[in-house]
mmCIF file of C-alpha atoms in Angstrom:
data_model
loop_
_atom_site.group_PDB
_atom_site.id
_atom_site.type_symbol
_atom_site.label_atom_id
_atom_site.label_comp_id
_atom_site.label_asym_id
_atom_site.label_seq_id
_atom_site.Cartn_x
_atom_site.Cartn_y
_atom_site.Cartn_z
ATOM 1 C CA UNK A 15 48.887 -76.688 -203.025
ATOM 2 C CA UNK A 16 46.849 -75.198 -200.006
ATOM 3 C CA UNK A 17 46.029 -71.610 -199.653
ATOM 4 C CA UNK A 18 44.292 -72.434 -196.278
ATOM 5 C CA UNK A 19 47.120 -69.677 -194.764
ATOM 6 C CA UNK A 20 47.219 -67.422 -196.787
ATOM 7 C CA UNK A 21 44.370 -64.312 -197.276
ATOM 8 C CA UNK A 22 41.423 -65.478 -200.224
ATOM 9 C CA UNK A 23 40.291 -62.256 -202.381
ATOM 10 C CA UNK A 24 37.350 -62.744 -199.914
ATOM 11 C CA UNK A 25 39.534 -62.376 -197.128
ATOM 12 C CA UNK A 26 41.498 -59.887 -198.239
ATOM 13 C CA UNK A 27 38.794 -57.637 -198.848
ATOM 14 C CA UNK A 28 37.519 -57.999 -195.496
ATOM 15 C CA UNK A 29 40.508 -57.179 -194.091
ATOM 16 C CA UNK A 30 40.484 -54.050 -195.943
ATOM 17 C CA UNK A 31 36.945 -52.860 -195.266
ATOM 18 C CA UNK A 32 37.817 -53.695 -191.007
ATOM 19 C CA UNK A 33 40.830 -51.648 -191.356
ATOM 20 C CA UNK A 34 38.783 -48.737 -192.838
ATOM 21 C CA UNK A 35 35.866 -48.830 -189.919
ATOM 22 C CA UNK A 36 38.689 -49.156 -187.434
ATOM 23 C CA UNK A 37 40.790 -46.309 -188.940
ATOM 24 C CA UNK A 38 37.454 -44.190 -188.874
ATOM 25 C CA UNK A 39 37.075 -45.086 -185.203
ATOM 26 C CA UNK A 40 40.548 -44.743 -183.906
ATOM 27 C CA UNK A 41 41.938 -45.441 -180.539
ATOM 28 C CA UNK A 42 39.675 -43.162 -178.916
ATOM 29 C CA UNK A 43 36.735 -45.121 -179.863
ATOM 30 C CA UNK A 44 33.033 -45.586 -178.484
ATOM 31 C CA UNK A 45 32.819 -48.830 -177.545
ATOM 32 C CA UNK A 46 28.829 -48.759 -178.206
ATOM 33 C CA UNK A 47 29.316 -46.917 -181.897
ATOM 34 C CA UNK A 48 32.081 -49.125 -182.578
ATOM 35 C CA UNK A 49 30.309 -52.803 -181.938
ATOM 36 C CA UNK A 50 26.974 -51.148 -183.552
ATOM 37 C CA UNK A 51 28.711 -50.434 -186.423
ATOM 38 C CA UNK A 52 30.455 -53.080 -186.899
ATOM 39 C CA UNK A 53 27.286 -55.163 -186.633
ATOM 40 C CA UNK A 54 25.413 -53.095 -189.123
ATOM 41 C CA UNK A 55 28.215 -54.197 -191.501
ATOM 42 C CA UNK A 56 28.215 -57.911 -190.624
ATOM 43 C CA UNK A 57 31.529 -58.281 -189.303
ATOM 44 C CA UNK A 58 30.816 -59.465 -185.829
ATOM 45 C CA UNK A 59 28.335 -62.151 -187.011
ATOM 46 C CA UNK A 60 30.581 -63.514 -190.320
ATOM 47 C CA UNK A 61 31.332 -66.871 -188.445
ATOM 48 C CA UNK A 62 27.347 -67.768 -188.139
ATOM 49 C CA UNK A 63 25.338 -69.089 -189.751
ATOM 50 C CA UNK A 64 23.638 -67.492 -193.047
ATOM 51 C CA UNK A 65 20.429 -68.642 -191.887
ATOM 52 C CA UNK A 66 20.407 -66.107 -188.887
ATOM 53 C CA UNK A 67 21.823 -63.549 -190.074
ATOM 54 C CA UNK A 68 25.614 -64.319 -189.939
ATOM 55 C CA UNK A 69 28.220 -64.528 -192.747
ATOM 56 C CA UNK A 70 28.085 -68.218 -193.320
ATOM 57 C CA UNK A 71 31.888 -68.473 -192.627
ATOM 58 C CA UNK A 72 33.778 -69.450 -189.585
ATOM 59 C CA UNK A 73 36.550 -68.321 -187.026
ATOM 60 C CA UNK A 74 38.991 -67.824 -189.637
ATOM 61 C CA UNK A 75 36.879 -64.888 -190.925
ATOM 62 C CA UNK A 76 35.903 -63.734 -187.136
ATOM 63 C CA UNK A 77 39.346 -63.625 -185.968
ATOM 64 C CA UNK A 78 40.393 -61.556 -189.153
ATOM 65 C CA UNK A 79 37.962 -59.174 -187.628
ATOM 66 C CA UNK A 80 39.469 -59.082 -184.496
ATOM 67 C CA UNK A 81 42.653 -58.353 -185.784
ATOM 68 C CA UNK A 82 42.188 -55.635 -187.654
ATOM 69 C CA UNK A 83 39.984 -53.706 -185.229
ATOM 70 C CA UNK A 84 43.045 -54.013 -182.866
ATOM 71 C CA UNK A 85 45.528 -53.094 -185.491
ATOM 72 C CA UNK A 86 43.425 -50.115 -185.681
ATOM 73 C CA UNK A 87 43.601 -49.257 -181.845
ATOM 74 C CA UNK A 88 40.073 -50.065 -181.241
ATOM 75 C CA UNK A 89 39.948 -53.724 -180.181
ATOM 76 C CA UNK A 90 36.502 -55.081 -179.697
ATOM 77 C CA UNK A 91 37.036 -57.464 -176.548
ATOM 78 C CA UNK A 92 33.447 -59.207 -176.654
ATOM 79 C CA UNK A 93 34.246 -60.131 -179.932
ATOM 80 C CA UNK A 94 35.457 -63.199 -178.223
ATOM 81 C CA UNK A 95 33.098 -63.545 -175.870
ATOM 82 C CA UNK A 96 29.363 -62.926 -177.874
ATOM 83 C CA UNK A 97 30.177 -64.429 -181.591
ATOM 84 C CA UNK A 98 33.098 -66.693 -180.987
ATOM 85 C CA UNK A 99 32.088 -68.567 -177.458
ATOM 86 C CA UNK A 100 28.427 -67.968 -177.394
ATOM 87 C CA UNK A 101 27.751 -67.603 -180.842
ATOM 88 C CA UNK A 102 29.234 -70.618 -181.351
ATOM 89 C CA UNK A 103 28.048 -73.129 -178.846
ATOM 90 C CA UNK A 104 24.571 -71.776 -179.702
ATOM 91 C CA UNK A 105 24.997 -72.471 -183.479
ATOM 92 C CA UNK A 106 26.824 -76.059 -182.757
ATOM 93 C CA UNK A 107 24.423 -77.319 -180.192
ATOM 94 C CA UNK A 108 21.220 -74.934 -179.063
ATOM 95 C CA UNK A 109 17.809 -75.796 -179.739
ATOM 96 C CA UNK A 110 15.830 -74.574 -182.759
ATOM 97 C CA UNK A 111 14.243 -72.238 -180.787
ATOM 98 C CA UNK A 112 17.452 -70.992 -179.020
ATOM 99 C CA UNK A 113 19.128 -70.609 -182.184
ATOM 100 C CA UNK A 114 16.154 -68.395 -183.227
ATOM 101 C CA UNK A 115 15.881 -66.392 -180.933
ATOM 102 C CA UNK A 116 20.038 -65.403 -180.094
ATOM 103 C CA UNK A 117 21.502 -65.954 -183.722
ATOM 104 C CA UNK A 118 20.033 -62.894 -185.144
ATOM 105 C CA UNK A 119 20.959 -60.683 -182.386
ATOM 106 C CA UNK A 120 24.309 -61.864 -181.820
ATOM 107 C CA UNK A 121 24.806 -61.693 -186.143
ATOM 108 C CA UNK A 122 23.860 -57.998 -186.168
ATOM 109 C CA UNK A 123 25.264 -56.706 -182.971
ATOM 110 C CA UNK A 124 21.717 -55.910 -181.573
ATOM 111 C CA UNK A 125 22.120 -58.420 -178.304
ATOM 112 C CA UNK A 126 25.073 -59.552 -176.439
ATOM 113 C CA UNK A 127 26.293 -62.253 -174.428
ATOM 114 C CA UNK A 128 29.092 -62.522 -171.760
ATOM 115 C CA UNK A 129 30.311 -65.968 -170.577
ATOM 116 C CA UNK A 130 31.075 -67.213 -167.224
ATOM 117 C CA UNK A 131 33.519 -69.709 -166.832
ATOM 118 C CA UNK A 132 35.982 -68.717 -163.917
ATOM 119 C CA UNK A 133 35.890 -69.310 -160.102
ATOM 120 C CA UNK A 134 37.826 -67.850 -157.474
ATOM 121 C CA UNK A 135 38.751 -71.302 -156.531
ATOM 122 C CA UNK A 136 38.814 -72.923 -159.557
ATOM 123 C CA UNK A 137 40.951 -71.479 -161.627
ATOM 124 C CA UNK A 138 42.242 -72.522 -165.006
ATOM 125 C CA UNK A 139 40.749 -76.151 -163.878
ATOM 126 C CA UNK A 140 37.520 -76.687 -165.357
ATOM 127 C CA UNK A 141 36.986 -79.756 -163.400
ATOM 128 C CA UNK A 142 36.513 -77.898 -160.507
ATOM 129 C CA UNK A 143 34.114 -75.808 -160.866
ATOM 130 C CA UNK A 144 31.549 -75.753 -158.070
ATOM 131 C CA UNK A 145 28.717 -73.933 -159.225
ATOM 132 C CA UNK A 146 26.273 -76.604 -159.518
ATOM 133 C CA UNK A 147 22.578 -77.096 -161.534
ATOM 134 C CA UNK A 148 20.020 -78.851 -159.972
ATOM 135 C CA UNK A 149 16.516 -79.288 -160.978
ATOM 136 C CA UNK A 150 13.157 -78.390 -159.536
ATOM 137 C CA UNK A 151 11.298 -81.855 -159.190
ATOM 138 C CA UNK A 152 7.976 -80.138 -159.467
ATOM 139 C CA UNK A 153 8.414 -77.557 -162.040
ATOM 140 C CA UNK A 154 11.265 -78.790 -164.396
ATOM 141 C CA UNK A 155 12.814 -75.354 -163.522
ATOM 142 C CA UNK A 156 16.756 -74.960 -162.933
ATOM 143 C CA UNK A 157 18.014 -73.989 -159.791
ATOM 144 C CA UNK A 158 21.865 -72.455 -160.574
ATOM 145 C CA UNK A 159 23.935 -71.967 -157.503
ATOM 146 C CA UNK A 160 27.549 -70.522 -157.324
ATOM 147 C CA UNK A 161 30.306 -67.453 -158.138
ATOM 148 C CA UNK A 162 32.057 -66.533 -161.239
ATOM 149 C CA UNK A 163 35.041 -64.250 -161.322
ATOM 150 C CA UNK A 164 36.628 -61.983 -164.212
ATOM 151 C CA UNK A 165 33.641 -62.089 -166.461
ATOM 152 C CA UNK A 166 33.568 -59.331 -168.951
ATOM 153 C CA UNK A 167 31.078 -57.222 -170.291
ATOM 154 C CA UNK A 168 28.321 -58.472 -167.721
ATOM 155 C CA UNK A 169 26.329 -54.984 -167.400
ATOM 156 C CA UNK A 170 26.212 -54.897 -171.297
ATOM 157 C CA UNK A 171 25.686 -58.256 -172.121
ATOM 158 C CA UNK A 172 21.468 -59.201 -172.237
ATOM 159 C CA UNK A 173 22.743 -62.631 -171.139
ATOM 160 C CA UNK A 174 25.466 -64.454 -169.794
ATOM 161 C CA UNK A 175 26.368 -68.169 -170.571
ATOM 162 C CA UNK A 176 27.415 -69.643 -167.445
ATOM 163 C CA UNK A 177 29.268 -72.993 -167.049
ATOM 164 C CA UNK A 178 27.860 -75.032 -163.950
ATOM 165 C CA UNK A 179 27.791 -78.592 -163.538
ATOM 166 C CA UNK A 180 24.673 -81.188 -163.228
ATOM 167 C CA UNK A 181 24.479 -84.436 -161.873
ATOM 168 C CA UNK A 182 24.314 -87.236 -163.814
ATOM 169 C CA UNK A 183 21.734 -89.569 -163.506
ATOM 170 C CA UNK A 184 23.571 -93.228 -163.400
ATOM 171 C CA UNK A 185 26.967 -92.196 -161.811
ATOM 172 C CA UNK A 186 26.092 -89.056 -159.523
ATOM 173 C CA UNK A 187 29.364 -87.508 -160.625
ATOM 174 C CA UNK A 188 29.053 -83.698 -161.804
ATOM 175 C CA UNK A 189 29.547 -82.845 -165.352
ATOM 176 C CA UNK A 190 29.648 -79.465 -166.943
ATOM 177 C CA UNK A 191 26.723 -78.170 -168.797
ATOM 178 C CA UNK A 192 25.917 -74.172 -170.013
ATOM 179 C CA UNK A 193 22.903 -72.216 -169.392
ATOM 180 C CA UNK A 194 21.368 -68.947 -170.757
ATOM 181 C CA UNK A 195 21.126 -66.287 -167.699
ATOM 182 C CA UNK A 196 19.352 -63.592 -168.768
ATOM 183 C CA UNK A 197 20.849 -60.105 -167.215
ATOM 184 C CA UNK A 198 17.978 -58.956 -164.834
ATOM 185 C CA UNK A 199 17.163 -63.063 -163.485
ATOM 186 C CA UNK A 200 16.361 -62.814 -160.046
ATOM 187 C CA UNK A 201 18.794 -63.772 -157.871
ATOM 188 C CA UNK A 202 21.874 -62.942 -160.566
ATOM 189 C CA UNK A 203 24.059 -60.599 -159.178
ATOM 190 C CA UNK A 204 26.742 -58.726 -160.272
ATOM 191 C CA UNK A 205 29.415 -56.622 -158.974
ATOM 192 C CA UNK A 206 32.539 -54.298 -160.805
ATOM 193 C CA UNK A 207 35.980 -55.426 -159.852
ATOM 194 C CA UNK A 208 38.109 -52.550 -159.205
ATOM 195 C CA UNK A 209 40.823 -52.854 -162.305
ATOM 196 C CA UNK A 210 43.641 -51.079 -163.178
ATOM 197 C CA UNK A 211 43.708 -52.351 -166.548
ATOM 198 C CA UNK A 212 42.648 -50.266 -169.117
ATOM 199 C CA UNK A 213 39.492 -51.281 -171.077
ATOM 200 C CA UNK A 214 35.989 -50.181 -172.564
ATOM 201 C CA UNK A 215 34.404 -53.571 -170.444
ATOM 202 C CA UNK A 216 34.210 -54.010 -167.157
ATOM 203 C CA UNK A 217 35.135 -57.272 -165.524
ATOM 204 C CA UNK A 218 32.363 -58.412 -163.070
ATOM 205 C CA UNK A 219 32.245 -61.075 -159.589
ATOM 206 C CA UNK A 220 28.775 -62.856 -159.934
ATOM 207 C CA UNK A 221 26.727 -64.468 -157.369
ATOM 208 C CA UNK A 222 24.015 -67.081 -158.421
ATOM 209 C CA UNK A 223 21.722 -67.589 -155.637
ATOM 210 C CA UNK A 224 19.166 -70.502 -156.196
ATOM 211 C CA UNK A 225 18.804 -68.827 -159.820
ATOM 212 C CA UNK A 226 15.993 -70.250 -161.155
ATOM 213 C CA UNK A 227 15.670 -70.732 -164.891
ATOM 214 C CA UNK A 228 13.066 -72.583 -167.063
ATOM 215 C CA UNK A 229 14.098 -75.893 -168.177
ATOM 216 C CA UNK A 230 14.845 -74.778 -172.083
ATOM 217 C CA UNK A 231 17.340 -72.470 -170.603
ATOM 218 C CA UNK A 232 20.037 -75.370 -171.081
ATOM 219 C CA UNK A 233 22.492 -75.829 -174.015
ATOM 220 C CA UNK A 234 22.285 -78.648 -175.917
ATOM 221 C CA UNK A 235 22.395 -81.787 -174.755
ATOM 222 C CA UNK A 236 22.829 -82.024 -170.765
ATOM 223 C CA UNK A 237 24.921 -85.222 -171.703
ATOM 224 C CA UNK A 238 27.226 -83.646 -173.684
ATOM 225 C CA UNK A 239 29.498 -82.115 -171.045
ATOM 226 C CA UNK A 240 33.151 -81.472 -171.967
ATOM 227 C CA UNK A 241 32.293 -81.506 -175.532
ATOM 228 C CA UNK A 242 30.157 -78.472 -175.642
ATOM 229 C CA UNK A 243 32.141 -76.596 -173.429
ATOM 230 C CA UNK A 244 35.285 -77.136 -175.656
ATOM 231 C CA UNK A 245 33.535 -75.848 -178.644
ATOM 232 C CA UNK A 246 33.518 -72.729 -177.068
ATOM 233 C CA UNK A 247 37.063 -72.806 -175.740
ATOM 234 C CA UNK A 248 38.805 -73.521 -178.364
ATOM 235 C CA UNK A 249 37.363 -70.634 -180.571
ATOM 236 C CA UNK A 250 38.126 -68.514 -177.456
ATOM 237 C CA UNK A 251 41.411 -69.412 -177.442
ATOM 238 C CA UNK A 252 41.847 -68.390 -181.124
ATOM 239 C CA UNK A 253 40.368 -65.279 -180.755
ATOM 240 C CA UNK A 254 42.695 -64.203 -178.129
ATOM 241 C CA UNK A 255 45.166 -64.539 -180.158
ATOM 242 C CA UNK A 256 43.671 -62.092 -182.871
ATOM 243 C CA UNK A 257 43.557 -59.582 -179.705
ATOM 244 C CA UNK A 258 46.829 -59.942 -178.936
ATOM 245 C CA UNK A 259 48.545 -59.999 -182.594
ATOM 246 C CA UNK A 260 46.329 -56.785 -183.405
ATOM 247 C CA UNK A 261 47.461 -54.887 -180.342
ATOM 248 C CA UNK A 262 51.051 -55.981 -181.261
ATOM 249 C CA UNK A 263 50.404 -54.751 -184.954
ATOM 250 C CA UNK A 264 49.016 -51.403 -183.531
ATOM 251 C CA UNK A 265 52.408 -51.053 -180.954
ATOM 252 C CA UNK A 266 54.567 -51.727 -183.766
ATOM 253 C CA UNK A 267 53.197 -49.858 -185.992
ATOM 254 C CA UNK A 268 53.268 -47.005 -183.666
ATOM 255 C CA UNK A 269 57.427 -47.108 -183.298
ATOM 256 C CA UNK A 270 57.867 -47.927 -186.773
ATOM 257 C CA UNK A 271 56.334 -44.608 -187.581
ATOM 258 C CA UNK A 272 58.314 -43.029 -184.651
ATOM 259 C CA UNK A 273 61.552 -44.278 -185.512
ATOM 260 C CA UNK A 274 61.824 -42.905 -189.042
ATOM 261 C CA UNK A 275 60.654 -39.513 -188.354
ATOM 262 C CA UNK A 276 62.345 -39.193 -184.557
ATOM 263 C CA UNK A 277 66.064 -37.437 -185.402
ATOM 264 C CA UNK A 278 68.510 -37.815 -182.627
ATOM 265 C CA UNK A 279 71.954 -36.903 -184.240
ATOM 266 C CA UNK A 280 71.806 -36.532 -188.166
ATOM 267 C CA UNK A 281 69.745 -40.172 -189.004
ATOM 268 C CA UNK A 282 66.524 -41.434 -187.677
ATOM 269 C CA UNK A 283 66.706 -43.859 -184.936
ATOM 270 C CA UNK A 284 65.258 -46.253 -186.890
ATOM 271 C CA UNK A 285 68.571 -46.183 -188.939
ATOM 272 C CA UNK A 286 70.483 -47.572 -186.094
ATOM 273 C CA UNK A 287 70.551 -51.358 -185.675
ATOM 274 C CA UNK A 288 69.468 -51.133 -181.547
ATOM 275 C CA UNK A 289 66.183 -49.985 -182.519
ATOM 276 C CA UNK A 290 65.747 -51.432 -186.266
ATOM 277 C CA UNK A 291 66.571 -55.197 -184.839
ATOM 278 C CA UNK A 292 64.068 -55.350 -182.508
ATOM 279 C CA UNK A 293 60.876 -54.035 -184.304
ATOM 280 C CA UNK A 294 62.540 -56.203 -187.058
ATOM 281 C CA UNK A 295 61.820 -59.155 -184.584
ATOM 282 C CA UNK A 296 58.899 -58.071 -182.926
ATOM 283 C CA UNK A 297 57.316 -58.595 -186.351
ATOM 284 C CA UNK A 298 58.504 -61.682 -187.566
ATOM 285 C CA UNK A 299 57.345 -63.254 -183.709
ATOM 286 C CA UNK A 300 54.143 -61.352 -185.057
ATOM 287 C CA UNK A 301 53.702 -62.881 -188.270
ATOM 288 C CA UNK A 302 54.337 -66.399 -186.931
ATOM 289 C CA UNK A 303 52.154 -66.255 -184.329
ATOM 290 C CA UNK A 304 49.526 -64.778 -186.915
ATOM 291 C CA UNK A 305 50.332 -68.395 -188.761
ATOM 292 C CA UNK A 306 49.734 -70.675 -185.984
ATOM 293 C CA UNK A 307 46.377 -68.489 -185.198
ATOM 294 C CA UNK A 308 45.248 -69.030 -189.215
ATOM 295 C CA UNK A 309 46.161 -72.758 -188.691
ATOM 296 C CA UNK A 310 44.424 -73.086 -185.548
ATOM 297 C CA UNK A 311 41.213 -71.308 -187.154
ATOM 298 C CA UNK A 312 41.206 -73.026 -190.461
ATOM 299 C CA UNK A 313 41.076 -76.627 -188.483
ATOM 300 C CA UNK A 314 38.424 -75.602 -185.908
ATOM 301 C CA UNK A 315 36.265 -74.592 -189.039
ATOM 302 C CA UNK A 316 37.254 -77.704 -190.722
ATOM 303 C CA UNK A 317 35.688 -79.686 -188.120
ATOM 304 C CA UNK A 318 38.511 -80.911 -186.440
ATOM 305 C CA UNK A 319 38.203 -80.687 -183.181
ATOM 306 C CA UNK A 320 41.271 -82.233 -181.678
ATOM 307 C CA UNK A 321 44.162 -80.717 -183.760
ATOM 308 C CA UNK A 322 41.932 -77.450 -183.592
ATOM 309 C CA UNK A 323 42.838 -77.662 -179.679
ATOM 310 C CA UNK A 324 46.305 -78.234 -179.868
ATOM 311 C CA UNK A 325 46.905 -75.401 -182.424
ATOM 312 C CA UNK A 326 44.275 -72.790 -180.762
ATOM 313 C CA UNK A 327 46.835 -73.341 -177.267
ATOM 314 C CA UNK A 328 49.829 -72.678 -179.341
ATOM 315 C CA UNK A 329 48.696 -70.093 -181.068
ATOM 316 C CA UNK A 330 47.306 -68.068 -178.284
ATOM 317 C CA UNK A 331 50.834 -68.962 -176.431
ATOM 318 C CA UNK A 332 52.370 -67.026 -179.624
ATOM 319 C CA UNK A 333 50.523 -64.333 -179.624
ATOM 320 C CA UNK A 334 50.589 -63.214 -176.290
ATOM 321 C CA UNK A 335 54.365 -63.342 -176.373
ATOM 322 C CA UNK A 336 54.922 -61.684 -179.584
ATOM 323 C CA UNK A 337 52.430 -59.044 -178.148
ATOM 324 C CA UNK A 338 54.089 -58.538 -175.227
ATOM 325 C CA UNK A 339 57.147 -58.330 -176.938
ATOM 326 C CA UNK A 340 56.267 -56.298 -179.117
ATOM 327 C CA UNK A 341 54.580 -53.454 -177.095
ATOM 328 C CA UNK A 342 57.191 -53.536 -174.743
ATOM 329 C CA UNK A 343 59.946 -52.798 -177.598
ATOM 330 C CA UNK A 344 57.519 -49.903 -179.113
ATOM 331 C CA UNK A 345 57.346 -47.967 -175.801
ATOM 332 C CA UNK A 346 61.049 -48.544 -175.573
ATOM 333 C CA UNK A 347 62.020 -47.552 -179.055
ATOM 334 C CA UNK A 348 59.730 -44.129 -177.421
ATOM 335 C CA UNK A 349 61.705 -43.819 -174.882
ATOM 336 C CA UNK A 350 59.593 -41.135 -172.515
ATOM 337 C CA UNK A 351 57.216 -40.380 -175.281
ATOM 338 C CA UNK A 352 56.067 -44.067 -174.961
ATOM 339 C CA UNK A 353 54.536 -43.268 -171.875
ATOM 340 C CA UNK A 354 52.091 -40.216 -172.978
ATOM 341 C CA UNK A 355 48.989 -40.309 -173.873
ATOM 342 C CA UNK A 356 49.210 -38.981 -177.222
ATOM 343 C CA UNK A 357 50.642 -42.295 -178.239
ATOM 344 C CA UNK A 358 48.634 -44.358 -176.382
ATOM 345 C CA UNK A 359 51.225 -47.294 -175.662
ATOM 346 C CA UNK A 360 51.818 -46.792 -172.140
ATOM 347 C CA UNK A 361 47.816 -48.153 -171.790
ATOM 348 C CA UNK A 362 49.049 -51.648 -173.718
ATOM 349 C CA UNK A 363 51.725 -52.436 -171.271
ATOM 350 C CA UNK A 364 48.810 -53.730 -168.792
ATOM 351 C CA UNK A 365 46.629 -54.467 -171.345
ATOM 352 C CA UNK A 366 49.156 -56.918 -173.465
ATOM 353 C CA UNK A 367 49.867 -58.862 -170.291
ATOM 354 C CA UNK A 368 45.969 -60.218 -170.779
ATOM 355 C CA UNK A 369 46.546 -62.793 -173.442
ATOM 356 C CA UNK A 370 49.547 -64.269 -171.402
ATOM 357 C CA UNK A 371 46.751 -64.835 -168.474
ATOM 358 C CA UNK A 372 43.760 -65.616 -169.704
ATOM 359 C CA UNK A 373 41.488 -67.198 -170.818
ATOM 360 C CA UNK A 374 44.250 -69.737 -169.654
ATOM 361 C CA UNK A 375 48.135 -68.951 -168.426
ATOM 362 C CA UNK A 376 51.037 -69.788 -170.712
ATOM 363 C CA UNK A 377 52.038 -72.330 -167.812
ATOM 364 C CA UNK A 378 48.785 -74.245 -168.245
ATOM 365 C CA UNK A 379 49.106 -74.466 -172.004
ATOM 366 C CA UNK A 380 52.590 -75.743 -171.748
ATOM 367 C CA UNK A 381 51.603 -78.407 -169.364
ATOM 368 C CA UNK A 382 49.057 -79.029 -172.107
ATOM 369 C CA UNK A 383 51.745 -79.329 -174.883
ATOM 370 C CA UNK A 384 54.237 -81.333 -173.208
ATOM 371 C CA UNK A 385 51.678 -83.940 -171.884
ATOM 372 C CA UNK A 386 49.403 -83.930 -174.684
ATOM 373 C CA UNK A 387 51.544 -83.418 -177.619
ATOM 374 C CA UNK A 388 54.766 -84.819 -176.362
ATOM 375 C CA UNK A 389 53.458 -87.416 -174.033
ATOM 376 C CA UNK A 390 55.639 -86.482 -171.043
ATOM 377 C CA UNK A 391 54.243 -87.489 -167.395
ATOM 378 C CA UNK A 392 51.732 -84.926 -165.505
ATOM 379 C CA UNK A 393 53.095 -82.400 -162.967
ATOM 380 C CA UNK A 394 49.560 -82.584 -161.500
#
């Protein structure tokens, strides 16, 4: 019989050490402490490779992490970003000397990466992505040209891995392909968009203006296109998830607490149905969610590609609704408490609405399930 769902000694023992630096951290964390920490301890690099650093497992492990840091209050958002897309695609597909020279960094916490994917016109469709890559005939060079919205973590990151498209060579047709932008590159510009969520990263509008970058500066293989970039995405897509079920955890957890110590007549609330039934919910829609996401990691690390995409969509689907859910039913179950700060809830009821948006909508990943899993016709 398979344990490939359920927690290894290994795994439970990382879970236990996470919950202890998150604990020490607390919902009032330092967002630089908290990822240099966690580095120092190997957590952020445990999907990467041994030789470079890492932990030698995979996104199972990584997405553990992520969990429990957010169970803890102190979610580490780049966590999907620098180990989990960039880490990745580097480890899959970079050069030798790319590998080298990011691996180690991105293992121990010491250098970050953001990644730039979105467009204001684009949107959740890839294929239209219009910043474009074109090469310098007499150097080699790349020139990048475009705009990326909603990319976190720019100003912190010492490079971003942005998603344009080349042309290729026999059919003329663009084709996506990623490149290393360091943060200070001439011509890469950055600028904060105003949010009103609540976060330790910023989100940033960049503007790519002839960037030019030296021809080792690209990914892989400039063939390689869709596959690359999915490599990424589907690890993404698994990791928000593990953002989403830990910030549900941390919400529950929160009204649980409350609702056996908060008297109203003679019982705790918590004794009364109204309020039990719901947490009671919230938490199974948790712990099912936290299936699909172990199911959707334990493929992608298997190798498999394919089912790893189907199950990363559902399980970031799951997530975000049990999150929601589940956040929205702890600051209920608070009534006006669930609004202070000294619970810090009322911050979540932005911040849970995240993993139903991005990195793709819930819409968008049914339309993937019912035409790609059920076969039914298009809608576009």
């Amino acid at each position: 019989m398979t344990t490939a769902l359920l927690d290894t000694e290994e795994l439970t023992d990382l879970r236990r050490a996470v919950a202890a630096l998150g604990a020490r951290h607390g919902r009032d964390f330092d967002r630089a402490a908290l990822w240099a920490d966690a580095g120092k301890l190997g957590f952020l690099g445990v999907n990467l490779p041994e030789e470079y650093g890492g932990g030698g497992g995979g996104i199972v492990e990584l997405s553990l992490v992520l969990e429990e840091l957010g169970a803890a209050g102190c979610p580490a958002l780049m966590m999907v970003v620098s180990p989990a897309i960039c880490g990745t695609v580097i480890a899959r597909f970079g050069t030798d000397a790319q590998k080298r020279e990011w691996l180690p960094g991105l293992s121990d916490g010491t250098r970050t990466m953001a990644f730039g994917i979105t467009e204001p016109d684009a949107g959740s469709n890839s294929h239209r992505i219009t910043t474009t890559a074109r090469r310098d005939p007499d150097t080699g060079d790349w020139l990048l040209t475009g705009r990326k919205v909603y990319i976190s973590g720019v100003d912190i990151a010492d490079a971003t891995l942005i998603v344009g498209r080349t042309a290729d060579a026999r059919t003329g047709r663009l084709k996506p392909s990623l490149f290393i932008v360091p943060r200070d590159t001439p011509g890469f510009l950055r600028s904060p968009i105003d949010m009103e969520l609540y976060a330790a990263e910023k989100q940033f509008e960049l503007t790519l203006d002839d960037v030019r970058l030296p021809a080792d500066a690209l990914v892989g293989d400039e063939d390689a296109g869709l596959l690359q970039l999915f490599a990424g995405l589907n690890p993404e897509r698994v990791m928000t998830a593990a953002f989403a079920i830990g910030m549900g955890r941390y919400a529950l957890a929160q009204a649980v607490a409350y609702a056996r110590t908060r008297t109203v007549w003679k019982d705790p609330i918590g004794a009364h149905q109204a309020i039990a039934h719901p947490l009671a919910a919230a938490h199974v829609e948790l712990e099912l969610a936290r299936l699909m996401m172990r199911k959707a990691a334990t493929l992608y690390d298997m190798g498999d590609d394919v089912q790893a995409g189907e199950a990363a969509n559902m399980a970031k689907y799951a997530a975000a609704e049990a999150c929601v859910k589940a956040v929205d039913q702890a600051v209920h179950t608070l009534g006006g408490n669930g609004l202070t700060r000294e619970y810090g809830l009322a911050r979540l009821v932005t911040a849970s609405r995240v993993a139903r948006i991005a990195p793709v909508s819930r819409e968008m990943i049914l339309n993937y399930v019912s035409h790609q899993t059920l076969g039914l016709p298009k809608s576009y």
